[in-house]
CSV table of C-alpha atoms and ligand atoms in Angstrom, one decimal:
chain,number,residue,atom,x,y,z
A,182,MET,CA,0.0,-27.3,-22.7
A,183,ARG,CA,2.1,-26.4,-25.1
A,184,ALA,CA,6.0,-27.7,-24.2
A,185,ASP,CA,7.1,-24.4,-25.2
A,186,THR,CA,4.8,-22.3,-22.7
A,187,VAL,CA,7.4,-19.6,-22.0
A,188,ASN,CA,6.8,-18.6,-17.9
A,189,ILE,CA,7.6,-15.1,-17.5
A,190,ALA,CA,7.6,-13.8,-14.2
A,191,LEU,CA,6.3,-10.1,-14.2
A,192,PRO,CA,6.7,-7.4,-12.0
A,193,LYS,CA,3.5,-6.5,-9.8
A,194,GLY,CA,2.6,-2.8,-9.9
A,195,ARG,CA,3.3,0.1,-12.4
A,196,LEU,CA,6.5,-1.7,-13.6
A,197,GLY,CA,5.0,-4.6,-14.6
A,198,ASP,CA,1.8,-2.5,-16.5
A,199,LYS,CA,4.3,-1.1,-18.6
A,200,VAL,CA,6.3,-4.3,-19.0
A,201,TYR,CA,2.9,-6.1,-20.0
A,202,ALA,CA,2.3,-3.2,-22.2
A,203,VAL,CA,5.1,-3.9,-24.5
A,204,LEU,CA,4.1,-7.4,-24.8
A,205,GLU,CA,1.1,-6.9,-25.5
A,206,LYS,CA,1.8,-4.6,-28.7
A,207,ALA,CA,4.4,-7.8,-29.7
A,208,GLY,CA,1.8,-10.1,-29.3
A,209,TYR,CA,1.6,-11.6,-26.1
A,210,GLY,CA,-1.8,-10.2,-24.8
A,211,CYS,CA,-4.1,-12.0,-22.7
A,212,PRO,CA,-7.6,-10.5,-22.9
A,213,GLU,CA,-8.7,-11.1,-19.3
A,214,LEU,CA,-5.5,-9.6,-17.7
A,215,PRO,CA,-6.5,-5.9,-18.1
A,216,GLY,CA,-8.8,-5.3,-15.0
A,217,GLY,CA,-7.9,-9.0,-13.6
A,218,GLY,CA,-8.7,-8.6,-10.1
A,219,ARG,CA,-6.5,-10.6,-8.0
A,220,ARG,CA,-5.5,-13.3,-10.1
A,221,LEU,CA,-1.6,-14.0,-10.2
A,222,VAL,CA,-1.1,-16.0,-13.2
A,223,PHE,CA,-2.6,-15.4,-16.7
A,224,GLU,CA,-1.9,-17.5,-20.5
A,225,THR,CA,-1.9,-16.2,-23.5
A,226,PRO,CA,-5.1,-17.6,-26.1
A,227,ASP,CA,-2.2,-19.5,-28.3
A,228,GLY,CA,-0.3,-20.4,-25.3
A,229,ALA,CA,2.9,-18.9,-26.4
A,230,ALA,CA,4.1,-17.4,-22.7
A,231,ARG,CA,2.5,-17.3,-18.9
A,232,TYR,CA,2.8,-15.1,-16.7
A,233,PHE,CA,3.0,-14.6,-13.4
A,234,PHE,CA,3.1,-11.9,-10.8
A,235,VAL,CA,5.4,-11.4,-8.2
A,236,LYS,CA,7.4,-8.5,-6.1
A,237,PRO,CA,9.1,-6.8,-8.1
A,238,SER,CA,12.4,-7.5,-5.8
A,239,ASP,CA,11.9,-11.6,-6.5
A,240,VAL,CA,11.9,-11.9,-10.2
A,241,ALA,CA,15.2,-12.7,-10.1
A,242,ILE,CA,14.8,-15.3,-8.0
A,243,TYR,CA,12.0,-16.6,-9.1
A,244,VAL,CA,14.4,-16.8,-12.9
A,245,GLU,CA,17.7,-18.2,-11.3
A,246,ARG,CA,15.9,-21.3,-9.6
A,247,GLY,CA,13.7,-22.1,-13.1
A,248,ALA,CA,10.3,-21.2,-11.2
A,249,ALA,CA,9.8,-18.8,-14.3
A,250,ASP,CA,12.2,-19.0,-17.6
A,251,MET,CA,12.1,-15.4,-18.2
A,252,GLY,CA,11.6,-12.7,-16.3
A,253,VAL,CA,11.7,-8.7,-16.4
A,254,ALA,CA,13.7,-6.9,-13.3
A,255,GLY,CA,15.4,-3.2,-12.2
A,256,LYS,CA,19.0,-3.1,-12.9
A,257,ASP,CA,19.1,-2.4,-9.8
A,258,ILE,CA,18.4,-5.8,-8.4
A,259,LEU,CA,20.4,-7.6,-11.0
A,260,LEU,CA,23.2,-5.1,-9.8
A,261,GLU,CA,22.4,-5.8,-5.7
A,262,TYR,CA,22.1,-9.7,-5.9
A,263,THR,CA,23.8,-10.7,-8.9
A,264,PRO,CA,21.0,-13.5,-9.9
A,265,ASP,CA,22.9,-16.1,-12.1
A,266,VAL,CA,20.6,-15.0,-15.3
A,267,TYR,CA,21.3,-14.1,-19.0
A,268,GLU,CA,20.3,-10.3,-19.1
A,269,LEU,CA,18.7,-10.6,-22.6
A,270,LEU,CA,17.7,-6.9,-23.3
A,271,ASP,CA,16.7,-3.1,-21.4
A,272,PHE,CA,12.9,-2.7,-22.0
A,273,GLY,CA,13.9,1.1,-21.5
A,274,VAL,CA,10.8,1.0,-19.0
A,275,GLY,CA,11.2,1.8,-15.4
A,276,ARG,CA,14.5,4.5,-15.8
A,277,CYS,CA,15.1,6.4,-13.2
A,278,LYS,CA,19.0,6.5,-11.0
A,279,MET,CA,20.8,5.3,-8.5
A,280,CYS,CA,22.0,8.7,-6.4
A,281,VAL,CA,24.5,9.5,-3.6
A,282,CYS,CA,21.6,11.6,-1.5
A,283,GLY,CA,22.2,14.4,1.5
A,284,LYS,CA,21.6,17.9,2.6
A,285,PRO,CA,22.3,20.1,0.1
A,286,GLY,CA,25.8,21.1,-1.1
A,287,ARG,CA,27.3,19.0,1.3
A,288,LYS,CA,31.1,18.5,1.3
A,289,ASP,CA,32.5,15.6,1.6
A,290,ASP,CA,35.6,15.2,4.3
A,291,PRO,CA,37.5,12.3,3.5
A,292,SER,CA,39.6,11.9,6.5
A,293,SER,CA,36.3,10.7,8.5
A,294,THR,CA,34.7,7.3,7.4
A,295,LEU,CA,31.2,8.2,5.7
A,296,ARG,CA,28.0,7.0,7.2
A,297,VAL,CA,25.9,6.0,4.3
A,298,ALA,CA,22.0,4.2,4.7
A,299,THR,CA,20.8,2.5,2.1
A,300,LYS,CA,18.8,-0.9,0.9
A,301,PHE,CA,21.4,-1.7,-2.0
A,302,THR,CA,24.6,-2.4,0.3
A,303,LYS,CA,26.8,-4.3,-2.4
A,304,ILE,CA,26.0,-1.8,-4.9
A,305,THR,CA,27.4,1.3,-2.5
A,306,ARG,CA,30.4,-1.1,-1.3
A,307,ASP,CA,31.3,-1.4,-4.7
A,308,TYR,CA,30.8,2.0,-6.0
A,309,TYR,CA,32.6,3.7,-3.0
A,310,ALA,CA,35.5,0.7,-3.2
A,311,GLY,CA,35.9,2.2,-6.8
A,312,LEU,CA,36.7,6.0,-5.3
A,313,GLY,CA,38.7,3.8,-2.6
A,314,ARG,CA,36.5,5.6,0.6
A,315,ASP,CA,35.9,4.2,3.5
A,316,ILE,CA,32.7,4.0,4.7
A,317,ASP,CA,30.1,2.5,7.5
A,318,ILE,CA,27.2,0.7,5.9
A,319,ILE,CA,23.8,0.9,7.6
A,320,HIS,CA,21.6,-1.0,5.8
A,321,LEU,CA,17.9,0.3,6.3
A,322,ASN,CA,14.4,-1.6,4.6
A,323,GLY,CA,12.8,2.0,3.5
A,324,SER,CA,12.5,5.2,4.4
A,325,ILE,CA,16.0,6.1,3.7
A,326,GLU,CA,15.0,9.6,3.0
A,327,LEU,CA,15.2,9.7,6.9
A,328,ALA,CA,18.4,8.7,7.8
A,329,PRO,CA,20.6,11.7,7.0
A,330,LEU,CA,17.3,13.8,8.5
A,331,LEU,CA,17.8,12.1,12.1
A,332,GLY,CA,21.8,12.1,12.0
A,333,LEU,CA,21.9,8.6,11.6
A,334,SER,CA,23.8,8.5,8.7
A,335,ASP,CA,25.6,11.6,6.4
A,336,VAL,CA,24.6,10.5,2.6
A,337,ILE,CA,22.2,7.6,1.5
A,338,VAL,CA,22.3,5.2,-1.2
A,339,ASP,CA,18.8,5.3,-3.0
A,340,ILE,CA,16.8,5.5,-6.1
A,341,VAL,CA,15.8,8.6,-7.7
A,342,GLU,CA,12.5,8.9,-10.4
A,343,THR,CA,11.3,12.4,-10.1
A,344,GLY,CA,13.3,13.6,-6.9
A,345,ALA,CA,10.1,14.5,-5.2
A,346,THR,CA,10.5,12.6,-2.5
A,347,LEU,CA,14.4,14.2,-2.0
A,348,ARG,CA,12.7,17.4,-2.6
A,349,GLU,CA,9.8,17.2,-0.1
A,350,ASN,CA,13.2,15.9,2.5
A,351,GLY,CA,14.9,18.5,2.0
A,352,LEU,CA,17.5,16.2,0.5
A,353,ALA,CA,19.0,16.4,-3.1
A,354,PRO,CA,21.1,14.2,-5.1
A,355,LEU,CA,25.0,14.7,-4.6
A,356,ALA,CA,26.8,11.6,-7.3
A,357,GLU,CA,24.9,9.5,-9.6
A,358,VAL,CA,26.1,6.0,-9.1
A,359,CYS,CA,24.3,4.3,-12.2
A,360,ASP,CA,21.7,4.2,-14.5
A,361,ILE,CA,18.8,2.1,-13.6
A,362,SER,CA,15.5,0.5,-15.9
A,363,ALA,CA,13.9,-3.0,-16.3
A,364,ARG,CA,15.5,-5.6,-17.9
A,365,LEU,CA,14.2,-8.4,-20.0
A,366,ILE,CA,16.3,-12.3,-18.2
A,367,ALA,CA,15.9,-15.6,-19.0
A,368,ASN,CA,17.5,-18.5,-16.9
A,369,LYS,CA,20.2,-19.9,-18.3
A,370,ALA,CA,18.2,-23.8,-18.8
A,371,ALA,CA,15.0,-22.7,-20.8
A,372,TYR,CA,17.2,-20.4,-22.6
A,373,LYS,CA,19.3,-23.7,-24.1
A,374,PHE,CA,15.8,-26.0,-23.8
A,375,LYS,CA,13.5,-23.6,-25.2
A,376,TYR,CA,15.7,-21.5,-27.2
A,377,ASN,CA,13.3,-20.9,-30.2
A,378,ALA,CA,10.5,-19.7,-28.0
A,379,VAL,CA,12.3,-17.6,-26.1
A,380,ALA,CA,14.3,-16.0,-28.9
A,381,GLU,CA,11.5,-15.8,-30.5
A,382,LEU,CA,10.2,-13.5,-27.6
A,383,THR,CA,12.9,-11.7,-27.9
A,384,ASN,CA,13.0,-11.0,-30.9
A,385,ARG,CA,9.6,-9.5,-31.2
A,386,LEU,CA,10.0,-7.3,-28.1
A,387,GLN,CA,12.8,-5.9,-29.4
A,388,ALA,CA,11.1,-4.8,-32.9
A,389,VAL,CA,8.5,-3.4,-30.3
A,390,LEU,CA,11.2,-1.3,-28.5
A,391,GLU,CA,12.9,-0.2,-31.4
A,392,GLY,CA,9.7,0.9,-33.0
A,393,ARG,CA,10.0,-1.4,-36.1
A,394,SER,CA,6.5,-3.1,-35.3
B,961,PRP,C1,11.7,4.6,-4.0
B,961,PRP,C2,12.8,5.3,-3.5
B,961,PRP,C3,12.8,6.6,-3.0
B,961,PRP,C4,11.6,6.2,-3.9
B,961,PRP,C5,11.9,7.9,-5.2
B,961,PRP,O1,10.7,4.2,-3.3
B,961,PRP,O2,13.4,4.4,-1.9
B,961,PRP,O3,11.9,7.1,-1.8
B,961,PRP,O4,11.3,5.8,-5.0
B,961,PRP,O5,11.2,8.3,-6.5
B,961,PRP,P1,11.0,9.5,-6.6
B,961,PRP,O6,12.1,10.2,-7.2
B,961,PRP,O7,10.5,9.7,-7.3
B,961,PRP,O8,10.5,10.5,-5.3
B,961,PRP,P2,10.0,3.3,-4.0
B,961,PRP,O9,8.5,3.9,-4.2
B,961,PRP,O10,10.7,1.9,-4.3
B,961,PRP,O11,9.7,2.7,-1.8
B,961,PRP,P3,10.4,1.9,-0.9
B,961,PRP,O12,11.5,2.5,-0.8
B,961,PRP,O13,9.3,2.4,0.2
B,961,PRP,O14,10.5,0.6,-1.0
């Protein structure tokens, strides 16, 4: 085993597949990976990189605690949990928007506290604090779109990618909170102690993303 192998936490699923395609182009492919079944750990033949597939929302935890040297996490997770990691580059995949959504044409009444349902309580608090708007946060874990339909909340703050989930539930985006995409992150100690390997991987990825290789 090489001492400078870079351990990388990748999100399982569609986003991970897109990210892996970029890593492969950058020269960090694993021949056994496509169709690798349920295996969770893969290493490149030259030992330059080792991949762990984890739940997307767990990537930042692996990297922050040093179980992985690097990882790829959505900007939503980085804004929500503010892990103590370096953000090195924007992968440009997994693009979507964090939006306030509700019944189409809903007008805000600033005289009453706004009830907001979301999985992203920090992002939501920060957004409304910036507007100076009083809110009552309702933390949910999924199927957020149901909350305004059932009168549990006035609006939701959630991720909108294609907009299909909103449309199929009679809701619409009312305001944009921020842009989201997948980011390459690094553990702070690994960035120092494996600097050459981390920098090479980052530079090669950047070259692929900029179309230089
Ligand atoms: C996200 C989000 C929306 C949906 C938006 O859910 O919470 O429900 O995607 O995508 P669309 O605009 O393309 O319809 P996700 O699939 O991540 O599942 P979860 O919220 O249930 O975890």
